Short mmCIF file of C-alpha atoms in Angstrom, two decimals:
data_model
loop_
_atom_site.label_atom_id
_atom_site.label_comp_id
_atom_site.label_asym_id
_atom_site.label_seq_id
_atom_site.Cartn_x
_atom_site.Cartn_y
_atom_site.Cartn_z
CA MET A 1 26.17 113.01 57.12
CA THR A 2 27.38 112.42 53.58
CA ALA A 3 25.86 113.87 50.45
CA THR A 4 24.74 111.55 47.72
CA VAL A 5 24.81 112.29 44.01
CA PRO A 6 21.64 111.53 42.02
CA ALA A 7 22.17 108.73 39.53
CA ASP A 8 21.47 110.95 36.55
CA THR A 9 24.08 113.50 37.61
CA ALA A 10 26.81 111.02 38.56
CA PRO A 11 28.47 110.94 35.11
CA ALA A 12 28.63 114.73 35.06
CA ALA A 13 30.10 114.81 38.57
CA GLU A 14 32.67 112.18 37.66
CA SER A 15 33.61 114.18 34.55
CA ALA A 16 34.06 117.33 36.64
CA VAL A 17 36.34 115.52 39.08
CA ALA A 18 38.34 114.02 36.24
CA ALA A 19 38.69 117.40 34.56
CA ASP A 20 39.90 119.00 37.76
CA ALA A 21 42.47 116.30 38.54
CA PRO A 22 46.06 117.27 37.73
CA GLN A 23 47.10 116.10 34.29
CA SER A 24 50.64 115.25 33.29
CA ALA A 25 52.65 114.35 30.25
CA PRO A 26 51.90 112.48 27.02
CA GLY A 27 50.84 109.07 28.23
CA ALA A 28 49.85 110.53 31.59
CA THR A 29 47.04 108.03 32.02
CA PRO A 30 48.29 104.53 32.83
CA PRO A 31 49.23 102.90 29.52
CA ARG A 32 46.66 100.46 28.21
CA ALA A 33 49.33 98.52 26.35
CA PRO A 34 51.23 95.75 28.15
CA LEU A 35 54.32 96.97 29.97
CA VAL A 36 56.58 95.02 27.61
CA ALA A 37 55.04 96.91 24.68
CA CYS A 38 55.58 100.22 26.47
CA ALA A 39 59.21 99.30 27.17
CA ALA A 40 59.73 98.37 23.53
CA ALA A 41 58.16 101.63 22.38
CA GLU A 42 60.40 103.67 24.69
CA LEU A 43 63.52 101.75 23.64
CA VAL A 44 62.81 101.92 19.91
CA GLY A 45 61.58 105.51 20.07
CA THR A 46 64.62 106.76 21.98
CA ALA A 47 66.95 104.80 19.71
CA ALA A 48 65.33 106.31 16.63
CA LEU A 49 65.49 109.80 18.11
CA VAL A 50 69.21 109.52 18.86
CA ALA A 51 69.85 107.97 15.44
CA VAL A 52 68.15 110.99 13.87
CA VAL A 53 70.15 113.47 15.97
CA VAL A 54 73.53 111.79 15.50
CA GLY A 55 72.96 110.67 11.91
CA SER A 56 71.80 114.07 10.69
CA GLY A 57 74.77 115.64 12.46
CA ILE A 58 77.18 113.34 10.64
CA GLN A 59 75.46 113.92 7.33
CA ALA A 60 75.54 117.68 7.80
CA THR A 61 79.27 117.79 8.56
CA GLU A 62 79.98 115.69 5.49
CA LEU A 63 77.99 118.03 3.25
CA THR A 64 79.17 121.43 4.48
CA ASP A 65 81.80 123.11 6.63
CA ASP A 66 79.41 125.91 7.57
CA VAL A 67 78.57 125.35 11.25
CA ALA A 68 75.34 127.31 10.99
CA LEU A 69 74.14 125.11 8.13
CA GLN A 70 75.21 122.04 10.07
CA LEU A 71 73.10 123.07 13.04
CA LEU A 72 70.19 123.98 10.77
CA ALA A 73 70.26 120.54 9.15
CA ASN A 74 70.61 118.82 12.52
CA SER A 75 67.75 120.74 14.14
CA THR A 76 65.43 120.37 11.13
CA ALA A 77 65.88 116.61 11.01
CA THR A 78 65.29 116.40 14.76
CA VAL A 79 62.06 118.39 14.56
CA PHE A 80 60.55 116.14 11.90
CA GLY A 81 61.87 112.93 13.42
CA LEU A 82 60.67 113.73 16.93
CA GLY A 83 57.23 114.80 15.76
CA VAL A 84 56.73 111.57 13.84
CA LEU A 85 57.94 109.41 16.74
CA ILE A 86 55.61 111.09 19.25
CA ALA A 87 52.64 110.72 16.89
CA LEU A 88 53.46 107.05 16.25
CA LEU A 89 54.38 105.80 19.71
CA GLY A 90 52.47 108.20 21.95
CA PRO A 91 49.37 105.97 22.04
CA VAL A 92 51.50 103.05 23.27
CA SER A 93 53.84 104.41 25.96
CA GLY A 94 53.20 108.14 26.00
CA ALA A 95 56.35 108.69 23.89
CA HIS A 96 58.47 110.03 26.73
CA PHE A 97 61.89 109.03 25.29
CA ASN A 98 63.26 111.03 28.20
CA PRO A 99 63.94 110.05 31.84
CA ALA A 100 63.31 113.64 32.96
CA VAL A 101 59.76 113.49 31.56
CA THR A 102 59.17 110.04 33.04
CA LEU A 103 60.44 111.10 36.46
CA ALA A 104 58.30 114.23 36.37
CA GLU A 105 55.23 112.20 35.46
CA TRP A 106 55.95 109.69 38.24
CA TRP A 107 56.25 112.57 40.71
CA THR A 108 52.96 114.00 39.48
CA ALA A 109 51.30 110.61 40.04
CA ARG A 110 52.68 110.51 43.59
CA ARG A 111 51.10 113.91 44.21
CA GLY A 112 47.68 112.66 43.17
CA GLY A 113 47.75 113.21 39.43
CA ALA A 114 47.78 110.70 36.61
CA GLY A 115 51.09 109.24 35.58
CA VAL A 116 53.42 106.27 35.50
CA THR A 117 53.80 103.98 38.47
CA ALA A 118 57.09 103.17 40.23
CA ARG A 119 57.15 99.86 38.37
CA GLU A 120 56.71 101.58 35.03
CA LEU A 121 59.36 104.12 35.98
CA GLY A 122 61.77 101.26 36.65
CA VAL A 123 61.13 99.88 33.17
CA TYR A 124 60.91 103.11 31.16
CA VAL A 125 64.19 104.70 32.24
CA PRO A 126 66.50 101.72 31.51
CA SER A 127 64.73 101.20 28.19
CA GLN A 128 65.33 104.84 27.26
CA ILE A 129 69.02 104.66 28.18
CA VAL A 130 69.63 101.41 26.31
CA GLY A 131 67.74 102.80 23.32
CA ALA A 132 69.80 105.99 23.29
CA ILE A 133 73.08 104.09 23.28
CA ALA A 134 71.81 101.76 20.56
CA GLY A 135 70.70 104.72 18.47
CA ALA A 136 74.12 106.36 18.62
CA ILE A 137 75.84 103.12 17.65
CA LEU A 138 73.37 102.59 14.80
CA ALA A 139 74.00 106.08 13.41
CA ASP A 140 77.75 105.55 13.52
CA ALA A 141 77.32 102.20 11.76
CA MET A 142 75.20 103.72 8.97
CA PHE A 143 77.90 106.29 8.21
CA GLY A 144 80.87 103.94 8.50
CA LYS A 145 82.15 105.45 11.74
CA PRO A 146 83.65 103.49 14.64
CA LEU A 147 80.70 101.88 16.40
CA VAL A 148 81.78 103.16 19.80
CA LYS A 149 84.19 106.06 20.09
CA TRP A 150 83.90 108.31 23.12
CA SER A 151 83.16 111.88 22.21
CA THR A 152 85.85 114.50 22.74
CA HIS A 153 83.37 117.39 22.53
CA ASP A 154 83.69 119.09 25.91
CA ARG A 155 80.48 120.79 27.06
CA SER A 156 81.32 121.62 30.67
CA ALA A 157 81.20 125.43 30.54
CA GLY A 158 78.84 127.08 33.01
CA ASN A 159 76.82 128.86 30.34
CA LEU A 160 76.10 125.52 28.66
CA LEU A 161 74.91 124.05 31.95
CA LEU A 162 72.57 127.00 32.40
CA GLY A 163 71.30 126.35 28.89
CA GLU A 164 70.35 122.81 29.91
CA VAL A 165 68.37 124.06 32.91
CA VAL A 166 66.45 126.46 30.66
CA ALA A 167 65.91 123.90 27.90
CA THR A 168 64.61 121.19 30.23
CA ALA A 169 62.45 123.53 32.30
CA GLY A 170 60.81 124.79 29.12
CA LEU A 171 60.19 121.27 27.87
CA ILE A 172 58.56 120.15 31.12
CA LEU A 173 56.48 123.34 31.28
CA LEU A 174 55.27 122.75 27.73
CA ILE A 175 54.36 119.08 28.14
CA PHE A 176 52.67 119.34 31.51
CA GLY A 177 51.06 122.66 30.60
CA LEU A 178 49.46 121.00 27.58
CA ALA A 179 48.26 118.20 29.84
CA ARG A 180 46.79 120.61 32.42
CA THR A 181 44.86 122.40 29.69
CA ASP A 182 43.72 119.22 27.96
CA ARG A 183 45.63 119.94 24.75
CA LEU A 184 47.95 116.95 24.55
CA ARG A 185 46.68 116.32 21.03
CA PHE A 186 49.07 119.08 20.01
CA ALA A 187 52.07 117.40 21.65
CA PRO A 188 53.71 115.97 18.48
CA ALA A 189 53.88 119.37 16.79
CA ALA A 190 54.38 121.45 19.94
CA VAL A 191 57.15 119.39 21.53
CA ALA A 192 59.02 118.95 18.24
CA SER A 193 58.73 122.69 17.52
CA TYR A 194 60.01 123.59 20.97
CA ILE A 195 63.05 121.34 20.65
CA GLY A 196 63.78 122.77 17.22
CA ALA A 197 63.64 126.31 18.59
CA ALA A 198 65.69 125.39 21.66
CA TYR A 199 68.50 124.12 19.40
CA TRP A 200 68.96 127.76 18.52
CA PHE A 201 68.03 129.83 21.58
CA THR A 202 69.93 127.77 24.19
CA SER A 203 73.70 127.77 24.44
CA SER A 204 73.78 123.98 24.88
CA THR A 205 71.67 123.26 21.77
CA SER A 206 69.05 121.72 24.06
CA PHE A 207 69.88 118.15 24.93
CA ALA A 208 67.17 118.38 27.67
CA ASN A 209 67.23 114.59 28.04
CA PRO A 210 69.45 112.43 30.31
CA ALA A 211 69.14 109.31 28.13
CA VAL A 212 70.00 111.18 24.94
CA THR A 213 72.93 112.80 26.74
CA ILE A 214 74.31 109.39 27.70
CA GLY A 215 73.81 108.04 24.19
CA ARG A 216 75.56 110.98 22.56
CA ALA A 217 78.67 110.32 24.63
CA PHE A 218 79.20 107.14 22.57
CA THR A 219 79.85 108.98 19.31
CA ASP A 220 82.76 111.30 18.53
CA THR A 221 80.81 113.26 15.94
CA PHE A 222 79.02 116.61 15.58
CA ALA A 223 76.31 115.71 18.10
CA GLY A 224 78.61 114.11 20.66
CA ILE A 225 79.33 115.09 24.25
CA ALA A 226 82.46 114.14 26.19
CA PRO A 227 81.75 111.56 28.93
CA ALA A 228 83.21 113.93 31.53
CA SER A 229 80.52 116.49 30.60
CA VAL A 230 77.64 114.02 30.95
CA PRO A 231 77.13 114.16 34.76
CA GLY A 232 76.93 117.94 34.77
CA PHE A 233 74.41 117.97 31.93
CA ILE A 234 72.22 115.36 33.59
CA ALA A 235 72.29 117.19 36.92
CA MET A 236 71.19 120.42 35.23
CA GLN A 237 68.46 118.60 33.32
CA LEU A 238 67.04 117.21 36.56
CA ILE A 239 67.16 120.67 38.11
CA GLY A 240 65.41 122.00 35.03
CA ALA A 241 62.69 119.37 35.42
CA VAL A 242 62.06 120.53 38.99
CA VAL A 243 61.93 124.15 37.84
CA GLY A 244 59.54 123.20 35.05
CA LEU A 245 57.15 121.42 37.43
CA ALA A 246 57.24 124.40 39.78
CA LEU A 247 56.32 126.70 36.90
CA VAL A 248 53.46 124.41 35.93
CA ALA A 249 52.14 124.50 39.51
CA VAL A 250 52.21 128.31 39.56
CA ILE A 251 51.09 129.14 36.03
CA PHE A 252 48.37 126.51 35.78
CA MET A 253 47.19 126.82 39.37
CA ARG A 254 43.65 125.64 39.89
CA GLY A 255 41.22 128.46 40.62
CA LYS A 256 38.63 128.38 43.40
CA THR A 257 34.98 129.32 43.42
CA GLY A 258 33.38 131.56 46.02
CA SER A 259 32.63 128.52 48.17
CA GLY A 260 36.31 127.67 48.29
CA THR A 261 36.05 124.60 46.05
CA PRO A 262 38.22 124.23 42.93
CA GLY A 263 36.76 126.01 39.97
CA ALA A 264 36.49 124.74 36.42
#
């Protein structure tokens, strides 16, 4: 026998099921905008983010020789720029700007939660990578630098790789934790604040983003990363994403009622 739900209680039951379903990142629900609009938002958003990171780094080094002030200027610009971009483009694509976030959301969807589809994954990630490269080139162009000059900034030390695991795990924990607790409305301020803090508390200055890492290899400036260091950073970022999802599963574990069913 199967139980039926009275018509007047069906909306409440549906709401309870929806509330209990795993939630993921900004844009976790399938985007309402056409896929081409989502791709454009991810490309433009990632390009703008990298332009902010690289451009503010160039500006800072031209204004002062104090490395601490350079990092302060770079991180401050990134915080404001990222917050604005998430607020602006979040309603369109979810404002991922980050293959690690997109992959994590796709994995969540495969496990029964809301998230991007495989088709959307195949569009988002290339758009983010192309956008990141374009953003680095644009920043170099604005400051009269060579449009493409491979970075010579080696970042292959083990402590820096550990920093990327920590930075990315924290980012994934934050985003998906906000989604699990239905507080994604705070994502623009929360995510931007976290990245700003991670500039300072991680040894790697928190790239935490495979697309941004690739883009920053195209500029031999303050924010650059040597191409030889890119694979190691990306590998650690992906490991960090896995760690972050595992932490979400443990920390935001669904409770159970006395009858053994998931609790509210």
